[in-house]
GROMACS .gro file of C-alpha atoms in nm:
model
  364
    1MET     CA    1   2.493  -1.701   2.633
    2SER     CA    2   2.168  -1.854   2.509
    3PHE     CA    3   1.964  -1.689   2.237
    4CYS     CA    4   1.661  -1.908   2.265
    5ILE     CA    5   1.404  -1.678   2.413
    6TYR     CA    6   1.055  -1.783   2.533
    7ALA     CA    7   0.925  -1.430   2.526
    8GLN     CA    8   0.566  -1.337   2.613
    9SER     CA    9   0.596  -0.971   2.524
   10PRO     CA   10   0.833  -0.733   2.332
   11GLU     CA   11   0.957  -0.595   2.666
   12GLN     CA   12   1.044  -0.935   2.807
   13LEU     CA   13   1.220  -1.036   2.483
   14TYR     CA   14   1.423  -0.715   2.484
   15PHE     CA   15   1.565  -0.764   2.828
   16ARG     CA   16   1.635  -1.136   2.781
   17ALA     CA   17   1.788  -1.129   2.434
   18GLY     CA   18   2.158  -1.158   2.360
   19TYR     CA   19   2.330  -0.822   2.347
   20ARG     CA   20   2.640  -0.711   2.150
   21SER     CA   21   2.819  -0.381   2.101
   22VAL     CA   22   2.988  -0.316   1.762
   23GLY     CA   23   3.141  -0.021   1.585
   24GLU     CA   24   2.913  -0.056   1.286
   25LEU     CA   25   2.708  -0.361   1.191
   26LYS     CA   26   2.833  -0.566   0.900
   27ILE     CA   27   2.552  -0.787   0.765
   28ASP     CA   28   2.658  -1.143   0.687
   29SER     CA   29   2.593  -1.148   0.313
   30THR     CA   30   2.671  -1.522   0.289
   31LYS     CA   31   2.331  -1.592   0.446
   32GLN     CA   32   1.981  -1.519   0.314
   33PHE     CA   33   1.852  -1.206   0.481
   34PHE     CA   34   1.630  -0.905   0.446
   35THR     CA   35   1.624  -0.577   0.628
   36LEU     CA   36   1.337  -0.375   0.780
   37PRO     CA   37   1.483  -0.023   0.796
   38MET     CA   38   1.361   0.236   1.041
   39SER     CA   39   1.471   0.598   1.076
   40TYR     CA   40   1.698   0.721   1.348
   41GLY     CA   41   1.500   0.755   1.669
   42GLU     CA   42   1.182   0.609   1.507
   43ASP     CA   43   0.999   0.277   1.538
   44GLU     CA   44   0.810   0.268   1.207
   45ILE     CA   45   0.910   0.008   0.953
   46LEU     CA   46   0.983   0.191   0.627
   47THR     CA   47   0.992  -0.101   0.385
   48LEU     CA   48   0.836  -0.448   0.405
   49PRO     CA   49   0.910  -0.755   0.197
   50GLU     CA   50   0.638  -0.896  -0.028
   51ALA     CA   51   0.352  -1.074   0.149
   52GLU     CA   52   0.444  -1.378  -0.068
   53THR     CA   53   0.795  -1.372   0.076
   54ILE     CA   54   0.672  -1.329   0.433
   55SER     CA   55   0.449  -1.637   0.409
   56ARG     CA   56   0.742  -1.863   0.298
   57LEU     CA   57   1.002  -1.770   0.550
   58GLN     CA   58   1.155  -1.986   0.821
   59ILE     CA   59   1.333  -1.727   1.033
   60ASP     CA   60   1.661  -1.834   1.191
   61SER     CA   61   1.760  -1.517   1.374
   62VAL     CA   62   1.665  -1.157   1.418
   63LEU     CA   63   1.894  -0.860   1.495
   64LEU     CA   64   1.750  -0.543   1.642
   65VAL     CA   65   2.002  -0.275   1.539
   66TYR     CA   66   2.031   0.073   1.689
   67THR     CA   67   2.297   0.338   1.754
   68ASP     CA   68   2.435   0.465   2.085
   69HIS     CA   69   2.336   0.827   2.030
   70PRO     CA   70   2.277   1.021   2.241
   71LYS     CA   71   2.550   0.835   2.428
   72ASP     CA   72   2.433   0.633   2.724
   73PHE     CA   73   2.065   0.728   2.662
   74ASP     CA   74   1.805   0.469   2.767
   75PHE     CA   75   1.681   0.330   2.436
   76SER     CA   76   1.475   0.049   2.584
   77SER     CA   77   1.138   0.215   2.515
   78LEU     CA   78   1.225   0.289   2.152
   79ASN     CA   79   1.366  -0.057   2.094
   80ILE     CA   80   1.071  -0.235   2.256
   81ASN     CA   81   0.841  -0.040   2.023
   82ARG     CA   82   1.056  -0.155   1.728
   83ILE     CA   83   1.014  -0.521   1.833
   84GLU     CA   84   0.643  -0.467   1.866
   85ALA     CA   85   0.626  -0.314   1.516
   86PHE     CA   86   0.810  -0.624   1.381
   87SER     CA   87   0.583  -0.869   1.565
   88LYS     CA   88   0.269  -0.716   1.411
   89TRP     CA   89   0.386  -0.845   1.068
   90PHE     CA   90   0.560  -1.166   1.178
   91ASP     CA   91   0.325  -1.355   1.400
   92GLY     CA   92   0.487  -1.570   1.667
   93SER     CA   93   0.831  -1.430   1.611
   94ILE     CA   94   0.877  -1.317   1.968
   95ASP     CA   95   0.746  -1.645   2.116
   96ASP     CA   96   0.923  -1.889   1.887
   97PRO     CA   97   1.200  -2.056   2.087
   98VAL     CA   98   1.381  -2.149   1.761
   99ILE     CA   99   1.440  -1.792   1.661
  100ARG     CA  100   1.755  -1.627   1.802
  101TRP     CA  101   1.725  -1.265   1.892
  102ARG     CA  102   2.015  -1.023   1.941
  103ILE     CA  103   2.025  -0.663   2.027
  104ILE     CA  104   2.302  -0.484   1.835
  105LYS     CA  105   2.431  -0.142   1.955
  106GLN     CA  106   2.646   0.045   1.708
  107THR     CA  107   2.895   0.289   1.865
  108GLN     CA  108   3.130   0.402   1.585
  109GLY     CA  109   3.039   0.765   1.539
  110VAL     CA  110   3.108   1.115   1.677
  111SER     CA  111   2.832   1.348   1.559
  112LYS     CA  112   2.459   1.291   1.528
  113ARG     CA  113   2.499   1.293   1.150
  114ASP     CA  114   2.749   1.003   1.176
  115PHE     CA  115   2.495   0.789   1.359
  116GLU     CA  116   2.200   0.890   1.137
  117LYS     CA  117   2.388   0.747   0.838
  118MET     CA  118   2.407   0.404   1.003
  119PHE     CA  119   2.145   0.130   0.966
  120HIS     CA  120   1.859   0.131   1.221
  121GLY     CA  121   1.590  -0.134   1.235
  122ILE     CA  122   1.567  -0.513   1.198
  123VAL     CA  123   1.784  -0.765   1.017
  124VAL     CA  124   1.626  -1.104   0.953
  125TYR     CA  125   1.824  -1.413   0.862
  126TYR     CA  126   1.609  -1.686   0.716
  127ARG     CA  127   1.562  -2.003   0.515
  128LYS     CA  128   1.301  -2.052   0.248
  129HIS     CA  129   1.072  -2.349   0.257
  130PRO     CA  130   0.797  -2.467   0.025
  131ARG     CA  131   0.466  -2.326   0.134
  132LYS     CA  132   0.233  -2.600   0.248
  133GLU     CA  133  -0.124  -2.601   0.132
  134SER     CA  134  -0.335  -2.430   0.388
  135THR     CA  135  -0.669  -2.555   0.510
  136PRO     CA  136  -0.961  -2.313   0.449
  137GLU     CA  137  -0.961  -2.237   0.820
  138GLU     CA  138  -0.588  -2.154   0.822
  139GLU     CA  139  -0.619  -1.942   0.502
  140ASN     CA  140  -0.914  -1.747   0.651
  141LYS     CA  141  -0.709  -1.691   0.971
  142ARG     CA  142  -0.413  -1.565   0.770
  143LYS     CA  143  -0.631  -1.320   0.575
  144LYS     CA  144  -0.787  -1.186   0.895
  145GLN     CA  145  -0.446  -1.132   1.044
  146ILE     CA  146  -0.336  -0.938   0.745
  147GLU     CA  147  -0.650  -0.733   0.748
  148HIS     CA  148  -0.591  -0.651   1.117
  149ARG     CA  149  -0.236  -0.543   1.055
  150PHE     CA  150  -0.345  -0.344   0.751
  151ASP     CA  151  -0.608  -0.162   0.951
  152HIS     CA  152  -0.346  -0.065   1.213
  153LEU     CA  153  -0.115   0.064   0.943
  154VAL     CA  154  -0.385   0.269   0.767
  155LYS     CA  155  -0.479   0.441   1.097
  156LYS     CA  156  -0.118   0.513   1.184
  157LYS     CA  157   0.007   0.624   0.842
  158LEU     CA  158  -0.300   0.787   0.681
  159HIS     CA  159  -0.516   0.875   0.988
  160VAL     CA  160  -0.809   0.714   0.811
  161GLU     CA  161  -1.052   0.534   1.036
  162ASP     CA  162  -1.313   0.387   0.814
  163HIS     CA  163  -1.179   0.220   0.500
  164VAL     CA  164  -1.381  -0.095   0.478
  165ASN     CA  165  -1.524  -0.133   0.123
  166SER     CA  166  -1.499  -0.441  -0.083
  167ASN     CA  167  -1.613  -0.285  -0.409
  168THR     CA  168  -1.276  -0.259  -0.580
  169ALA     CA  169  -1.134  -0.590  -0.450
  170GLU     CA  170  -1.437  -0.782  -0.577
  171ILE     CA  171  -1.395  -0.645  -0.932
  172PHE     CA  172  -1.025  -0.730  -0.928
  173SER     CA  173  -1.096  -1.077  -0.801
  174GLU     CA  174  -1.341  -1.137  -1.088
  175HIS     CA  175  -1.083  -1.023  -1.346
  176ARG     CA  176  -0.777  -1.183  -1.188
  177ASP     CA  177  -0.724  -1.419  -1.482
  178LYS     CA  178  -0.778  -1.145  -1.748
  179TRP     CA  179  -0.602  -0.836  -1.608
  180ASN     CA  180  -0.224  -0.829  -1.578
  181LYS     CA  181   0.057  -0.574  -1.564
  182ILE     CA  182  -0.197  -0.341  -1.419
  183VAL     CA  183  -0.157   0.034  -1.347
  184VAL     CA  184  -0.414   0.165  -1.100
  185VAL     CA  185  -0.510   0.529  -1.151
  186SER     CA  186  -0.693   0.647  -0.838
  187ASP     CA  187  -0.884   0.957  -0.741
  188TRP     CA  188  -0.704   1.023  -0.405
  189THR     CA  189  -0.943   1.271  -0.244
  190GLY     CA  190  -1.136   1.238   0.077
  191SER     CA  191  -1.437   1.018   0.009
  192MET     CA  192  -1.240   0.798  -0.236
  193TYR     CA  193  -0.975   0.664   0.013
  194PRO     CA  194  -1.162   0.342   0.090
  195TYR     CA  195  -1.181   0.222  -0.272
  196THR     CA  196  -0.805   0.202  -0.325
  197LEU     CA  197  -0.720   0.092   0.033
  198ASP     CA  198  -0.956  -0.193  -0.015
  199LEU     CA  199  -0.763  -0.295  -0.326
  200LEU     CA  200  -0.423  -0.273  -0.156
  201SER     CA  201  -0.542  -0.497   0.129
  202TRP     CA  202  -0.680  -0.745  -0.115
  203LEU     CA  203  -0.352  -0.765  -0.311
  204ILE     CA  204  -0.164  -0.860   0.006
  205GLN     CA  205  -0.425  -1.110   0.122
  206GLU     CA  206  -0.447  -1.283  -0.210
  207ARG     CA  207  -0.071  -1.275  -0.282
  208ALA     CA  208  -0.151  -1.085  -0.599
  209GLN     CA  209   0.085  -0.794  -0.576
  210ASP     CA  210   0.276  -0.905  -0.884
  211GLN     CA  211  -0.037  -0.831  -1.097
  212VAL     CA  212  -0.005  -0.460  -1.037
  213ILE     CA  213   0.308  -0.280  -1.164
  214GLY     CA  214   0.224   0.069  -1.039
  215PHE     CA  215  -0.015   0.326  -0.900
  216VAL     CA  216  -0.100   0.680  -1.003
  217PHE     CA  217  -0.273   0.907  -0.752
  218PHE     CA  218  -0.433   1.236  -0.846
  219ASN     CA  219  -0.596   1.503  -0.631
  220ASP     CA  220  -0.684   1.775  -0.886
  221GLY     CA  221  -0.410   2.023  -0.832
  222ASP     CA  222  -0.308   1.985  -0.467
  223THR     CA  223  -0.432   2.306  -0.304
  224LYS     CA  224  -0.484   2.521  -0.619
  225LEU     CA  225  -0.788   2.743  -0.643
  226SER     CA  226  -1.037   2.679  -0.918
  227ASN     CA  227  -0.930   2.982  -1.119
  228GLN     CA  228  -0.570   2.859  -1.115
  229LYS     CA  229  -0.649   2.523  -1.274
  230VAL     CA  230  -0.559   2.488  -1.641
  231ILE     CA  231  -0.698   2.192  -1.842
  232GLY     CA  232  -0.417   1.943  -1.891
  233GLU     CA  233  -0.191   2.131  -1.651
  234THR     CA  234  -0.382   2.108  -1.324
  235TYR     CA  235  -0.116   1.869  -1.178
  236GLY     CA  236  -0.143   1.706  -0.846
  237VAL     CA  237  -0.058   1.371  -1.014
  238TYR     CA  238   0.193   1.132  -0.861
  239HIS     CA  239   0.305   0.778  -0.941
  240ILE     CA  240   0.503   0.484  -0.807
  241ARG     CA  241   0.626   0.181  -0.994
  242SER     CA  242   0.556  -0.065  -0.707
  243SER     CA  243   0.271  -0.253  -0.548
  244LYS     CA  244   0.450  -0.312  -0.214
  245VAL     CA  245   0.243  -0.193   0.076
  246MET     CA  246   0.484   0.041   0.250
  247PRO     CA  247   0.615   0.243  -0.053
  248VAL     CA  248   0.257   0.277  -0.189
  249MET     CA  249   0.117   0.380   0.146
  250ASN     CA  250   0.400   0.633   0.188
  251LEU     CA  251   0.301   0.790  -0.145
  252MET     CA  252  -0.071   0.781  -0.038
  253ALA     CA  253   0.022   0.972   0.280
  254SER     CA  254   0.226   1.221   0.081
  255VAL     CA  255  -0.048   1.291  -0.170
  256LYS     CA  256  -0.311   1.315   0.100
  257ASN     CA  257  -0.104   1.579   0.275
  258LYS     CA  258  -0.063   1.783  -0.045
  259GLY     CA  259  -0.438   1.862  -0.060
  260ASP     CA  260  -0.761   1.742  -0.220
  261GLY     CA  261  -0.813   1.993  -0.500
  262GLY     CA  262  -1.075   2.204  -0.319
  263ASP     CA  263  -1.357   2.193  -0.569
  264LEU     CA  264  -1.552   1.887  -0.690
  265PRO     CA  265  -1.450   1.819  -1.059
  266GLU     CA  266  -1.138   1.603  -1.092
  267ASN     CA  267  -0.848   1.578  -1.340
  268ASP     CA  268  -0.900   1.208  -1.431
  269ILE     CA  269  -0.789   1.242  -1.797
  270GLU     CA  270  -0.472   1.424  -1.712
  271ALA     CA  271  -0.387   1.144  -1.465
  272LEU     CA  272  -0.458   0.877  -1.732
  273ILE     CA  273  -0.249   1.046  -1.993
  274TYR     CA  274   0.029   1.070  -1.737
  275ALA     CA  275  -0.012   0.701  -1.648
  276GLN     CA  276  -0.002   0.584  -2.013
  277LYS     CA  277   0.315   0.785  -2.062
  278GLU     CA  278   0.487   0.665  -1.744
  279PHE     CA  279   0.389   0.302  -1.795
  280PRO     CA  280   0.417   0.215  -2.161
  281ASP     CA  281   0.472  -0.152  -2.063
  282ALA     CA  282   0.134  -0.184  -1.884
  283ASN     CA  283  -0.135  -0.411  -2.026
  284THR     CA  284  -0.432  -0.288  -1.816
  285PHE     CA  285  -0.519   0.062  -1.700
  286VAL     CA  286  -0.777   0.079  -1.422
  287LEU     CA  287  -0.933   0.404  -1.309
  288ILE     CA  288  -1.094   0.430  -0.967
  289GLY     CA  289  -1.327   0.729  -1.014
  290ASP     CA  290  -1.578   0.936  -0.820
  291ASN     CA  291  -1.924   0.913  -0.965
  292GLN     CA  292  -2.024   1.219  -0.765
  293SER     CA  293  -1.780   1.446  -0.957
  294LYS     CA  294  -1.745   1.566  -1.317
  295VAL     CA  295  -1.426   1.497  -1.502
  296ARG     CA  296  -1.271   1.841  -1.541
  297ASP     CA  297  -1.065   1.759  -1.845
  298ILE     CA  298  -1.296   1.524  -2.043
  299SER     CA  299  -1.212   1.740  -2.350
  300LEU     CA  300  -0.869   1.566  -2.357
  301VAL     CA  301  -1.015   1.217  -2.384
  302ASP     CA  302  -0.906   1.168  -2.746
  303GLN     CA  303  -0.543   1.177  -2.627
  304LEU     CA  304  -0.584   0.843  -2.460
  305LYS     CA  305  -0.456   0.553  -2.670
  306ARG     CA  306  -0.549   0.255  -2.446
  307PRO     CA  307  -0.871   0.118  -2.310
  308VAL     CA  308  -0.963   0.222  -1.960
  309GLU     CA  309  -1.134  -0.008  -1.702
  310ILE     CA  310  -1.351   0.228  -1.498
  311ILE     CA  311  -1.440   0.138  -1.138
  312LEU     CA  312  -1.681   0.380  -0.988
  313ASN     CA  313  -1.749   0.418  -0.617
  314TYR     CA  314  -2.129   0.424  -0.618
  315ALA     CA  315  -2.436   0.511  -0.824
  316ASP     CA  316  -2.803   0.568  -0.749
  317GLU     CA  317  -3.037   0.353  -0.954
  318ASP     CA  318  -3.374   0.391  -1.114
  319LYS     CA  319  -3.665   0.161  -1.032
  320ASN     CA  320  -3.531  -0.100  -1.276
  321GLY     CA  321  -3.189  -0.111  -1.113
  322ILE     CA  322  -3.018   0.087  -1.392
  323PRO     CA  323  -2.743   0.308  -1.241
  324TYR     CA  324  -2.710   0.683  -1.295
  325ILE     CA  325  -2.356   0.747  -1.420
  326VAL     CA  326  -2.177   1.077  -1.478
  327SER     CA  327  -2.182   1.122  -1.859
  328ASP     CA  328  -1.811   1.199  -1.860
  329TYR     CA  329  -1.732   0.843  -1.749
  330LYS     CA  330  -1.962   0.704  -2.011
  331LYS     CA  331  -1.781   0.902  -2.277
  332LEU     CA  332  -1.445   0.784  -2.142
  333ALA     CA  333  -1.547   0.421  -2.175
  334LEU     CA  334  -1.698   0.471  -2.520
  335VAL     CA  335  -1.401   0.657  -2.662
  336THR     CA  336  -1.130   0.425  -2.523
  337GLY     CA  337  -1.319   0.102  -2.564
  338GLY     CA  338  -1.320   0.039  -2.190
  339ASN     CA  339  -1.577  -0.092  -1.943
  340ILE     CA  340  -1.765   0.051  -1.648
  341TYR     CA  341  -1.811  -0.126  -1.313
  342VAL     CA  342  -2.044   0.002  -1.045
  343ASN     CA  343  -2.292  -0.137  -0.790
  344LYS     CA  344  -2.177  -0.496  -0.867
  345GLN     CA  345  -2.279  -0.445  -1.235
  346SER     CA  346  -2.059  -0.424  -1.539
  347PHE     CA  347  -2.124  -0.246  -1.868
  348SER     CA  348  -1.907  -0.350  -2.155
  349THR     CA  349  -2.068  -0.312  -2.497
  350ILE     CA  350  -2.161   0.022  -2.654
  351ASP     CA  351  -2.527  -0.053  -2.613
  352GLU     CA  352  -2.483  -0.149  -2.247
  353ILE     CA  353  -2.292   0.171  -2.165
  354LYS     CA  354  -2.541   0.386  -2.349
  355SER     CA  355  -2.831   0.212  -2.170
  356THR     CA  356  -2.724   0.349  -1.832
  357ARG     CA  357  -2.881   0.664  -1.697
  358SER     CA  358  -2.685   0.986  -1.726
  359LEU     CA  359  -2.627   1.163  -1.400
  360GLN     CA  360  -2.647   1.540  -1.422
  361LEU     CA  361  -2.427   1.741  -1.189
  362ASN     CA  362  -2.517   2.089  -1.291
  363ASP     CA  363  -2.401   2.251  -0.968
  364GLN     CA  364  -2.036   2.174  -1.052
   0.00000   0.00000   0.00000
């Protein structure tokens, strides 16, 4: 049986690929491989390899692995969707005649629980090869493809339609040679989604994921009412020690579903204290903050022991182009020895920070 498939669609590939029935799949650990796990009965990839890894793979063969439960059920629609999910991240994989595809059905189980414990998803056997220098045109095409896939993932996982904003990515790009072992502390409430999503997309496109060691997301107490929020114990703060797209986006979705704090002030300092405790090995702490909200717990700022790089979403400006910045963020920068970035401007020295206009938010 031949496994060289000239497929034009996931459906055509599925019905042409080699097929094998086994009790339970045993992965050949003598070869280089990675897995793309999916849940029982689902077609969403739960974990992806690093973008750097993807770009340097020469795929030899791909196994689509599923279980025969319910017995004799028609799994073609589910498995075709799984192939399509794979192809969105691995361009040309279903059209490449060199790549051997096999469909593996696992049968060794009695109850649903038995089958749920088995592996479901994709197994990829590959060889690494040195990455060739890309032409500017090829590199631009690669980035656009990643951006397209990322857009699809954001809409599916987070149900966020408009996340295009280059503000955060531009600042990270400018400081790429200075910032390392970064922890990103992000206000994860409604209007702030675009500013961290922009960064995550940039990290993948620029193969810069190794610069960030973790993320902290805060939403000012999940669904707590204002009168239930205690300074320093508002909670709604969550972290992950990873910069891989799927684990980070899974946490984003989880925090989004937990609520957005209800009122406008945010617990930025509580989140920063938490971050500095959880990531003592970090070199750079970056806060992505909302310049339309007060910092609820600015009174705790003296507990911070490390400088904070503050990226703000937006600021109105006076006639001379000087931005109006919430005074809490100015105090945070001055106390910790950090910097403020907003509207493509940066404010680093004490005099520069003090020279900005103070934004008064009396209705909060």
